[in-house]
Coordinates of N, CA and C in Angstrom, one line a residue:
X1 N 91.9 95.4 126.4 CA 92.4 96.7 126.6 C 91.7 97.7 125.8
X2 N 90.2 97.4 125.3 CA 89.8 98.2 124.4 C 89.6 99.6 125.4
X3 N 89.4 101.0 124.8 CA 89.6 102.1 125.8 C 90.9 102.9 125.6
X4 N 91.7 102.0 125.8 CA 93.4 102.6 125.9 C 93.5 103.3 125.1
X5 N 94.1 104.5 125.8 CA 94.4 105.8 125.0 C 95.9 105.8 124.5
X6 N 96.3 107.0 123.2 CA 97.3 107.3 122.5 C 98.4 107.4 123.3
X7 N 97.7 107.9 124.3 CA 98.8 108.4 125.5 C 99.6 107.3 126.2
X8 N 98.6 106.5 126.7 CA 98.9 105.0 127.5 C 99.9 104.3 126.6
X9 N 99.5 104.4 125.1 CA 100.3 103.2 124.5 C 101.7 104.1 124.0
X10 N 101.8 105.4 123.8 CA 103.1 105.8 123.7 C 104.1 105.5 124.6
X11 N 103.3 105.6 126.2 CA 104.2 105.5 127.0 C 104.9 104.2 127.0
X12 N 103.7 103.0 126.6 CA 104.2 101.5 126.9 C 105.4 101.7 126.2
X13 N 105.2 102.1 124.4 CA 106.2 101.8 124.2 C 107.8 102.7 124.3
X14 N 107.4 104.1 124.8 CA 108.5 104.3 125.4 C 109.1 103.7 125.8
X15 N 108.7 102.4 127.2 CA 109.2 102.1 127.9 C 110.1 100.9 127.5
X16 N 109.3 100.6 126.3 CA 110.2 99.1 125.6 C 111.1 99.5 124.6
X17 N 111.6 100.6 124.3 CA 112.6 101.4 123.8 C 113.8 100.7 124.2
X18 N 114.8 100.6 123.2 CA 116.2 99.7 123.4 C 116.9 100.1 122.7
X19 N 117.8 100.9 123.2 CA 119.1 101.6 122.9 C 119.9 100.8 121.3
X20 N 120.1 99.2 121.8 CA 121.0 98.3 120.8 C 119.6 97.9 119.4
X21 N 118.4 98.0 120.0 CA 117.7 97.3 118.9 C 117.6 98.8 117.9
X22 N 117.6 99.8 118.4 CA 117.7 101.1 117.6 C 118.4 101.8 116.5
X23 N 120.2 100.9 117.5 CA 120.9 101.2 116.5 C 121.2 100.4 115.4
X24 N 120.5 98.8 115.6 CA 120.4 98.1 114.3 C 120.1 98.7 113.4
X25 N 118.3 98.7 113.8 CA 117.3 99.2 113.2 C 117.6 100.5 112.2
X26 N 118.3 101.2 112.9 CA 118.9 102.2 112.0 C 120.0 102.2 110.9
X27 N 120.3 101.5 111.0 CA 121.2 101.4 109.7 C 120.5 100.3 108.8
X28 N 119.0 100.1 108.9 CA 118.1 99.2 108.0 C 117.1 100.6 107.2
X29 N 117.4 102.2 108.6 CA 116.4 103.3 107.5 C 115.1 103.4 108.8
X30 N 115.3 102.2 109.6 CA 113.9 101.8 110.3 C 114.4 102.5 111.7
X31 N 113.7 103.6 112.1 CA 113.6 105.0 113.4 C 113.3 104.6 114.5
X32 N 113.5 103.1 114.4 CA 112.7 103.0 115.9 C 113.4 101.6 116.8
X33 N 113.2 101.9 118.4 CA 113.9 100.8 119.2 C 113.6 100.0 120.0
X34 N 112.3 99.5 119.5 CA 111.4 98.1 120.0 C 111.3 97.2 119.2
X35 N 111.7 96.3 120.0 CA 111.8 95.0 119.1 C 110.3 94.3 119.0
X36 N 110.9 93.9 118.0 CA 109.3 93.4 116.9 C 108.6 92.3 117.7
X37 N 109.0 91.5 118.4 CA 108.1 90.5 119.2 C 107.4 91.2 120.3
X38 N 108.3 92.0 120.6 CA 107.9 92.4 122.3 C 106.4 93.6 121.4
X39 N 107.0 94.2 120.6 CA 105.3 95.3 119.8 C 104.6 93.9 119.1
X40 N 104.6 92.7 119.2 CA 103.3 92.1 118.3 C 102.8 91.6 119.9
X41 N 103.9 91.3 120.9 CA 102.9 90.9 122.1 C 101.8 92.0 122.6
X42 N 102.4 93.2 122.3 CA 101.6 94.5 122.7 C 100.2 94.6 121.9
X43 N 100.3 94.6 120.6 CA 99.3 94.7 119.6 C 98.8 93.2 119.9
X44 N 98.6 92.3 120.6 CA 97.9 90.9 121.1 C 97.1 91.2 122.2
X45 N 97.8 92.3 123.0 CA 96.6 92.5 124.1 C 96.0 93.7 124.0
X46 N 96.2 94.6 122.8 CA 95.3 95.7 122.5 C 94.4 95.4 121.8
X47 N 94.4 93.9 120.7 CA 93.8 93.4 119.9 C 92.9 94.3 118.8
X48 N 92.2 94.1 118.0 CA 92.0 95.0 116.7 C 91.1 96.2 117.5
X49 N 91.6 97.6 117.0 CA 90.8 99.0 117.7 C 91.3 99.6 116.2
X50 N 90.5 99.9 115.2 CA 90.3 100.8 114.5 C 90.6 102.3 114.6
X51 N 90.1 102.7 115.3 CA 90.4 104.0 116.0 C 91.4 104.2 116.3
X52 N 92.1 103.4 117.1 CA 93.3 103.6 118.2 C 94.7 104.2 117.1
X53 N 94.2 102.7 116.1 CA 94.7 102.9 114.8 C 95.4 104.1 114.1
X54 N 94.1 104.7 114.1 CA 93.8 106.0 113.6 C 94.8 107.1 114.0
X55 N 94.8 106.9 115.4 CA 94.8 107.6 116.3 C 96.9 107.6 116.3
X56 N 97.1 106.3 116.8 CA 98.7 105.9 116.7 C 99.3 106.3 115.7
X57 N 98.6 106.1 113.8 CA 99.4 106.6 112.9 C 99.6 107.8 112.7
X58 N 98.2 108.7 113.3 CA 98.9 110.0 113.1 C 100.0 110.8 114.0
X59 N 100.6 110.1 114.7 CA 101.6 110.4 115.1 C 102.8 110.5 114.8
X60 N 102.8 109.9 113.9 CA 104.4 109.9 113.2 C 105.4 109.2 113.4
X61 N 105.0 108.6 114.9 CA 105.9 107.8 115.3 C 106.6 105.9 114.9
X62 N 107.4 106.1 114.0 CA 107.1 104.5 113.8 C 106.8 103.8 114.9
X63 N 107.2 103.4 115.7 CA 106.9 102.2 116.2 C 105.7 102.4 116.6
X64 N 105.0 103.3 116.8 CA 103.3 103.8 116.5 C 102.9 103.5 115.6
X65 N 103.3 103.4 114.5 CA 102.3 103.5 113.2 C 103.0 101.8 113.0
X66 N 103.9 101.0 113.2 CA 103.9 99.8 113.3 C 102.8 98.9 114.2
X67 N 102.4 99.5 115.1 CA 101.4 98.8 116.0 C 100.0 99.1 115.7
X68 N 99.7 100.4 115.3 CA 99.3 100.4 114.3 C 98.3 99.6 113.1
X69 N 99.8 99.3 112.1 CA 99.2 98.3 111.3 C 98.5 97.0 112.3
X70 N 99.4 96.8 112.8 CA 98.9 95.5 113.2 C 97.5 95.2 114.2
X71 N 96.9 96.6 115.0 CA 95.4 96.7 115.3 C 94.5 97.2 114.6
X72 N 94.6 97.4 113.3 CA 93.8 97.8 112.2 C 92.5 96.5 111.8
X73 N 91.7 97.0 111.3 CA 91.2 96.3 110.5 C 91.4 96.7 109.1
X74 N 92.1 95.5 108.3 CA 92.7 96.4 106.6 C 91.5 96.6 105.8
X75 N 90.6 95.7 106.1 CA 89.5 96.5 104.8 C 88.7 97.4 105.4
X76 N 89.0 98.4 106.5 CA 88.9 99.6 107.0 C 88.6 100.4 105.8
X77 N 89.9 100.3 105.7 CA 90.2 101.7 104.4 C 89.7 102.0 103.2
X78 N 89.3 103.0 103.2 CA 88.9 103.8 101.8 C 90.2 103.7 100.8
X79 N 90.3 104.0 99.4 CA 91.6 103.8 99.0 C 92.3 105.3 98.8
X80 N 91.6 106.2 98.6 CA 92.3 107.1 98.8 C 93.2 107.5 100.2
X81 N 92.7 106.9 101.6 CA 93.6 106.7 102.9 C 94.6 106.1 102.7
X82 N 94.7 104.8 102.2 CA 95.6 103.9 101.6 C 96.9 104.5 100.9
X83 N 96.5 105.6 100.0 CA 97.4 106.2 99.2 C 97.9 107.0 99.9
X84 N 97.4 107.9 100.9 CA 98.0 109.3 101.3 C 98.8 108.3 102.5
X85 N 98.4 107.2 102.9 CA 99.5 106.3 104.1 C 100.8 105.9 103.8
X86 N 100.8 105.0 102.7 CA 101.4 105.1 101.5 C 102.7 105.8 101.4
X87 N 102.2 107.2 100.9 CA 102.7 108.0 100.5 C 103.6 108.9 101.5
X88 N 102.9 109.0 103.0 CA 103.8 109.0 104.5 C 104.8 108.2 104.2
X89 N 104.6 106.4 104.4 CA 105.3 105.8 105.0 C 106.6 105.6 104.1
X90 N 107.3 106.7 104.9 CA 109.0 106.4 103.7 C 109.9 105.4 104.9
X91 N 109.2 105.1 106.2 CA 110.1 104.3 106.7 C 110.6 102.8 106.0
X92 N 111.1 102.3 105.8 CA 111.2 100.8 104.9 C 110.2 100.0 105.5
X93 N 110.2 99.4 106.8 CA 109.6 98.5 107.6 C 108.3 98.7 107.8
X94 N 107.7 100.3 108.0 CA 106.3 100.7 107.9 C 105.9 100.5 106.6
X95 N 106.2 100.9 105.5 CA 106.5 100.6 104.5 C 106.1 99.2 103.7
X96 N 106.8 98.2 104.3 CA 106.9 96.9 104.1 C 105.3 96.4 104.8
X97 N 105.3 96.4 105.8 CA 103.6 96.3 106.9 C 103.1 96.7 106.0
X98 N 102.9 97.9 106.0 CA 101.5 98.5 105.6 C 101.0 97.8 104.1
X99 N 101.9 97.7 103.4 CA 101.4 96.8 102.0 C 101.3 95.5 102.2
X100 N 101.8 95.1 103.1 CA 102.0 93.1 103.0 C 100.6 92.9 104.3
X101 N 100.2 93.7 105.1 CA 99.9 93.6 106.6 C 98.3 94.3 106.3
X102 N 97.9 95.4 105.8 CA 97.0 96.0 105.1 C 96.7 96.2 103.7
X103 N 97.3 96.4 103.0 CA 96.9 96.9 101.7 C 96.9 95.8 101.0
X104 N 97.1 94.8 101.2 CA 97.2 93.5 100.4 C 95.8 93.0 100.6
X105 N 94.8 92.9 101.8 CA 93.9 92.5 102.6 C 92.6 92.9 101.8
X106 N 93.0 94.3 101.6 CA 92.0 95.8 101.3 C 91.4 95.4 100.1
X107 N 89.9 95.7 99.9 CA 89.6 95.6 98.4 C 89.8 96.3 97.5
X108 N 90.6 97.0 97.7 CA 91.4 98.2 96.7 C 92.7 97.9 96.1
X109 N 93.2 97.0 96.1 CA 94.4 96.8 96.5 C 94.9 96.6 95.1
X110 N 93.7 96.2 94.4 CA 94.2 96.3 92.6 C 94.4 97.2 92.4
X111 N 93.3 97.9 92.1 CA 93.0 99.3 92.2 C 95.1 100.3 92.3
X112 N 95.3 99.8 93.8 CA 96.2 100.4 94.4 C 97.2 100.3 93.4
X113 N 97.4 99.1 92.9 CA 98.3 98.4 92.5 C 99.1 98.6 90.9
X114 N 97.7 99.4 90.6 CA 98.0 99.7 88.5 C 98.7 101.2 88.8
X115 N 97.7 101.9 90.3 CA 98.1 103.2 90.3 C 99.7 103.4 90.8
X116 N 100.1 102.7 91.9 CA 101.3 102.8 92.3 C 102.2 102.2 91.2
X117 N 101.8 101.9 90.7 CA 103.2 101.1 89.8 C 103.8 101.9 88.5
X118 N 102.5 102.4 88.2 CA 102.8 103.6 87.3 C 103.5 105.1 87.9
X119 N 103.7 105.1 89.1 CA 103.7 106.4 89.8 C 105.0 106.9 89.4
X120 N 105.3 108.0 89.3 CA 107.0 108.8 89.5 C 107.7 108.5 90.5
X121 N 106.9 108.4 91.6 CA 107.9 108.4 93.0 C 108.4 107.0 92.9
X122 N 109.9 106.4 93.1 CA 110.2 105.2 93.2 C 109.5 104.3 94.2
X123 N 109.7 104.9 95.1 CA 109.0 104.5 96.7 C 107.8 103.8 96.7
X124 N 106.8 104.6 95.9 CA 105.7 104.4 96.1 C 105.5 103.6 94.9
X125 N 106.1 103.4 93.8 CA 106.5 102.5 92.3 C 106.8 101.6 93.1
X126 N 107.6 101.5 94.2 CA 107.9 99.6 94.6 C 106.7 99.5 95.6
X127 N 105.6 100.1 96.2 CA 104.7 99.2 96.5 C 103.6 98.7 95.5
X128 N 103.6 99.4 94.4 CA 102.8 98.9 93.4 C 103.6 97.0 93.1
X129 N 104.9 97.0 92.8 CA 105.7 96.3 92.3 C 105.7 95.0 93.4
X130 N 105.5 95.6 94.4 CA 105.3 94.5 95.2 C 103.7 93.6 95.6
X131 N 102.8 94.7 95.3 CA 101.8 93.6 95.0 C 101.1 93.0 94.2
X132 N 102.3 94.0 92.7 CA 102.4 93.0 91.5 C 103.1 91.2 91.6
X133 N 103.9 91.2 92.6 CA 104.7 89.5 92.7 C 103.3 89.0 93.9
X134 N 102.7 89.4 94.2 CA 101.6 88.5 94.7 C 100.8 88.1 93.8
X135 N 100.3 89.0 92.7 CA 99.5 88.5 91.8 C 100.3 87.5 90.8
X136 N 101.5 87.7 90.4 CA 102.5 86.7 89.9 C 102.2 85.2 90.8
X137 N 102.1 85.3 92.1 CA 102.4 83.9 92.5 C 101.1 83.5 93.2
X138 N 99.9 84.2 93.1 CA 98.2 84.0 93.6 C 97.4 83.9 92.9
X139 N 97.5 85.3 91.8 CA 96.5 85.5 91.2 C 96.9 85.8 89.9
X140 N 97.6 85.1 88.9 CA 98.4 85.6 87.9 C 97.4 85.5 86.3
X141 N 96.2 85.3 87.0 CA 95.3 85.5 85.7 C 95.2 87.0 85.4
X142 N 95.2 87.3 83.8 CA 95.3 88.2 83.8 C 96.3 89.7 83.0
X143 N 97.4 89.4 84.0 CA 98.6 90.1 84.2 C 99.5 89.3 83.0
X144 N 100.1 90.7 82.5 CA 100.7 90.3 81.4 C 102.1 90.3 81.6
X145 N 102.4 88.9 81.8 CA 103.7 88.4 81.9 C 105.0 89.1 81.4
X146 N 104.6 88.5 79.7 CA 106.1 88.9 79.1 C 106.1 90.6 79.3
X147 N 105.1 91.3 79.4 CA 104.9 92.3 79.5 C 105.8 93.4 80.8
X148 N 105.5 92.4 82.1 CA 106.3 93.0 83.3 C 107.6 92.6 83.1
X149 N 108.0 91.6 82.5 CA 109.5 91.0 82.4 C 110.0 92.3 81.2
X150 N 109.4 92.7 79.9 CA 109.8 93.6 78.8 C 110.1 95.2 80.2
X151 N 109.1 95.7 81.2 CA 109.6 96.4 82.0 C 111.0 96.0 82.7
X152 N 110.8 95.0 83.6 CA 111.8 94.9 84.0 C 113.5 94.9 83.6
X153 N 113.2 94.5 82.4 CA 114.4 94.4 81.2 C 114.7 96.0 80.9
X154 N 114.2 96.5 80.7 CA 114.1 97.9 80.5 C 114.6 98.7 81.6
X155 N 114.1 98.5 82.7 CA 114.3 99.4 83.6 C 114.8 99.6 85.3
X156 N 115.5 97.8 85.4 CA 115.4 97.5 86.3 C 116.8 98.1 86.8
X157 N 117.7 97.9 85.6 CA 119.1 98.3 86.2 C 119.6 99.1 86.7
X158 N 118.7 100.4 86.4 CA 119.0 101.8 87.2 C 117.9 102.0 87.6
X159 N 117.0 101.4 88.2 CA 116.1 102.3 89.1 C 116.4 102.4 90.8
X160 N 116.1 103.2 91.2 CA 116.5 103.5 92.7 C 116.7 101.9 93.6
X161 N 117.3 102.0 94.7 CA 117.3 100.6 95.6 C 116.1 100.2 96.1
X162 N 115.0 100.5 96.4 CA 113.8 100.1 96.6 C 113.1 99.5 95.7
X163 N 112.7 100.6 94.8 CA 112.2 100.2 93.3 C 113.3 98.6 93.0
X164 N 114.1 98.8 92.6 CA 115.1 97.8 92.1 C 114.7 96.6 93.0
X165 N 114.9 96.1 94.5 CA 114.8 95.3 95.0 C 113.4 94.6 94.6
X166 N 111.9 95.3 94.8 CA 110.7 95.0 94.5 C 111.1 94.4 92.6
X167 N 111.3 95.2 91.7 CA 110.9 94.6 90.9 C 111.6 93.1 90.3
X168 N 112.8 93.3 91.4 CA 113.6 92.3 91.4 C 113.3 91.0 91.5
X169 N 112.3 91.1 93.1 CA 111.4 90.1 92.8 C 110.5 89.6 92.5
X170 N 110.1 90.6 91.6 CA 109.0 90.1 90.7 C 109.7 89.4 89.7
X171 N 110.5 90.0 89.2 CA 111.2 89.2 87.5 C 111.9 87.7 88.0
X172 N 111.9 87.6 90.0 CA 112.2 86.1 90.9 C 111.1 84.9 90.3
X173 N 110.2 85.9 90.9 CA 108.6 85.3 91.1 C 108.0 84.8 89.9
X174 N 108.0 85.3 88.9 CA 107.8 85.1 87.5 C 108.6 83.7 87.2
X175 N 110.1 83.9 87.3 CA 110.4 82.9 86.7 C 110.0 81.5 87.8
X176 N 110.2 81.8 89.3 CA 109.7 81.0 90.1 C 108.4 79.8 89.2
X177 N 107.8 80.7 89.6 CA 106.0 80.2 89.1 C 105.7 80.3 87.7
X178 N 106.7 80.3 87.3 CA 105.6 80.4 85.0 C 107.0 79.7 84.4
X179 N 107.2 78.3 84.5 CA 107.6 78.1 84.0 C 108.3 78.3 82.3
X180 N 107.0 79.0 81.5 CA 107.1 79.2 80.0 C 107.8 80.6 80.2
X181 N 108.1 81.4 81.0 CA 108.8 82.3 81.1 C 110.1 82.0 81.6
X182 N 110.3 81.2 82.4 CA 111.5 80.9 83.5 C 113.0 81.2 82.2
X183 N 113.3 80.6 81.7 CA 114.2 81.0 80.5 C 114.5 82.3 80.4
X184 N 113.9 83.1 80.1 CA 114.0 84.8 80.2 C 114.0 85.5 81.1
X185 N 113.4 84.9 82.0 CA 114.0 85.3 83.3 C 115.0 85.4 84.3
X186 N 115.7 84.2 83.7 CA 116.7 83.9 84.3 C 118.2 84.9 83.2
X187 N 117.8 85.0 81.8 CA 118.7 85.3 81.3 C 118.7 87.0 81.4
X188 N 117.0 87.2 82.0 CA 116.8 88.9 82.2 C 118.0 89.2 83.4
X189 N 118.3 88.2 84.3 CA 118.7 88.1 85.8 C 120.2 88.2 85.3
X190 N 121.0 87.5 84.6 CA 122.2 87.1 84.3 C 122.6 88.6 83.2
X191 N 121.8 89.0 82.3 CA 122.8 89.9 81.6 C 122.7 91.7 82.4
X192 N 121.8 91.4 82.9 CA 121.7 92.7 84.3 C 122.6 92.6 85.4
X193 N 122.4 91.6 86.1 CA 123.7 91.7 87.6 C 123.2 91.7 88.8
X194 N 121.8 92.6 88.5 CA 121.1 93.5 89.6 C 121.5 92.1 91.2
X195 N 121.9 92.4 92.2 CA 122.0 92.2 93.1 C 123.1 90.8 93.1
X196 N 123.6 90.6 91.8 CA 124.6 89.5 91.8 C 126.0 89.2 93.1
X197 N 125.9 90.4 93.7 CA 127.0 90.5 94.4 C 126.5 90.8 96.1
X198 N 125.2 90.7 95.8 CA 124.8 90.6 97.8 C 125.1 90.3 98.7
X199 N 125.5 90.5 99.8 CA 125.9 89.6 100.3 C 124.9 88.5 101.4
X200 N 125.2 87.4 101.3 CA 124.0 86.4 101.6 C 124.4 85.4 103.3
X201 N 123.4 85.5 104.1 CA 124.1 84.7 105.4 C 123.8 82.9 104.8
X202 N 125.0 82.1 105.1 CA 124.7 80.9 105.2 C 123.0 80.3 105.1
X203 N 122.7 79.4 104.9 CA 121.4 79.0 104.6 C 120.6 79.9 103.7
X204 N 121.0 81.0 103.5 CA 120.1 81.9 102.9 C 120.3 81.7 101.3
X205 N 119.0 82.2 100.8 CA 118.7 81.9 99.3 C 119.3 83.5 98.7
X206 N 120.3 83.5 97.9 CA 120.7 84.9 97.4 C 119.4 85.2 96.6
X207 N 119.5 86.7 96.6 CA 118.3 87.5 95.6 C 118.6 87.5 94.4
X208 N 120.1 87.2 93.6 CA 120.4 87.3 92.5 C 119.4 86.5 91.6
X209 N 118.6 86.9 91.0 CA 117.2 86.0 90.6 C 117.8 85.1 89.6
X210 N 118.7 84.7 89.1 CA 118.9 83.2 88.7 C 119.2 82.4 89.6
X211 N 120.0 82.8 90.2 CA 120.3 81.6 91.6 C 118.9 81.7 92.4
X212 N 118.2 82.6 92.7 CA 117.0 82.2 93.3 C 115.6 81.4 92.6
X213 N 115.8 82.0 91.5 CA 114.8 81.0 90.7 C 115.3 79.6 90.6
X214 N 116.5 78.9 90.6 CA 117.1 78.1 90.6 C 117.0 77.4 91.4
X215 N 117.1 77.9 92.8 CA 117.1 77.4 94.0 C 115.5 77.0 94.7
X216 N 114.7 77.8 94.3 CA 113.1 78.1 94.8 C 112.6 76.6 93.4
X217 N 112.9 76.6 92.2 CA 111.9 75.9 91.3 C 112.4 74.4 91.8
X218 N 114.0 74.1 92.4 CA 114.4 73.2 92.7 C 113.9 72.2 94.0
X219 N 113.7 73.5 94.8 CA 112.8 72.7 96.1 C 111.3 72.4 95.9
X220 N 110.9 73.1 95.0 CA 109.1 72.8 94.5 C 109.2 71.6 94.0
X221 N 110.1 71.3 93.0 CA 110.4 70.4 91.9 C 109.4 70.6 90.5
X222 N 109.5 72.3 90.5 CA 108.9 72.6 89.1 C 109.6 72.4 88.1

């Protein structure tokens, strides 16, 4: 389908627009009413177009700029693009893509990573925070442990619900993966609260990071 214009693919997805998947979606923050399988079968037969890319996110349209990420090439980007994308994407779910789907990919992504985490904006403080627990569980040479945990201790308990969730699981991931920390982390988890009361579906691993470090070190058998 290389060729296909902005126009063509708005319409497609007009057309897979769904009333019920919308109003989920909406009370998740996320603007948009195509379901996620039916837009990854779409982004399969548009297959990677750079351009098109280009072209979809400046529209504004989530489920545009979701399809989007997924015909990009991530190490496309310059990192200043990255930032000003970033910095758009206040949807959660675009939001969520664009760092885990691109910016993780990108060779900037360190780079991205010191800057955002430091930033004012919460929003954009939890994508830093979020590809801080990839380097906790990939690449954890480096990074100073007791260091993110002394943050987290500090500042986890009132920062915004975004912020809060990300660094939440990082202070998971830490104790997950570094055993010589796991102790502190768990007691960072327990005298905070943060998320102690979530509510969790059957099978599911709660986020309250002692019970999930608990639960995660138990199935490894760290």
């Amino acid at each position: 389908m290389a060729g296909t214009t902005v126009t063509e693919v708005m319409a497609e997805l007009a057309g897979l627009e769904d009333p019920r998947v919308r109003e989920v979606n909406e009370k998740h923050g996320d603007d948009h009413g195509v379901n996620l399988g039916r837009l990854r079968a779409l982004a399969k037969r548009l297959k990677t177009q750079q351009e098109l890319a280009y072209r979809l996110w400046e529209t504004g349209d989530t489920a545009a700029r979701l399809l989007a990420i997924l015909i990009c090439r991530p190490k496309a980007f310059g990192r200043d693009e990255l930032d000003a994308m970033l910095r758009e994407a206040r949807v959660p779910k675009v939001h969520d893509w664009l760092v885990n789907y691109v910016v993780k990919k990108n060779p900037h992504a360190e780079e991205l990573r010191m800057a955002w985490s430091a930033d004012p904006d919460p929003v954009v403080a939890s994508a830093g925070w979020a590809l801080t627990v990839e380097r906790v569980a990939k690449r954890p040479e480096g990074l100073d442990l007791a260091g993110l945990l002394d943050v987290v201790e500090a500042d986890m308990k009132d920062a915004p619900d975004r912020l809060q969730w990300a660094m939440n699981h990082c202070l998971a991931q830490i104790g997950i993966e570094h055993a010589e920390h796991r102790a502190r982390a768990v007691d960072i988890g327990e005298r905070l609260g943060v998320l102690r009361d979530y509510p969790t579906s059957p099978g599911c691993t709660s986020p309250f990071a002692p019970v999930w470090i608990t639960e995660m070190v138990s199935r490894g058998g760290s």
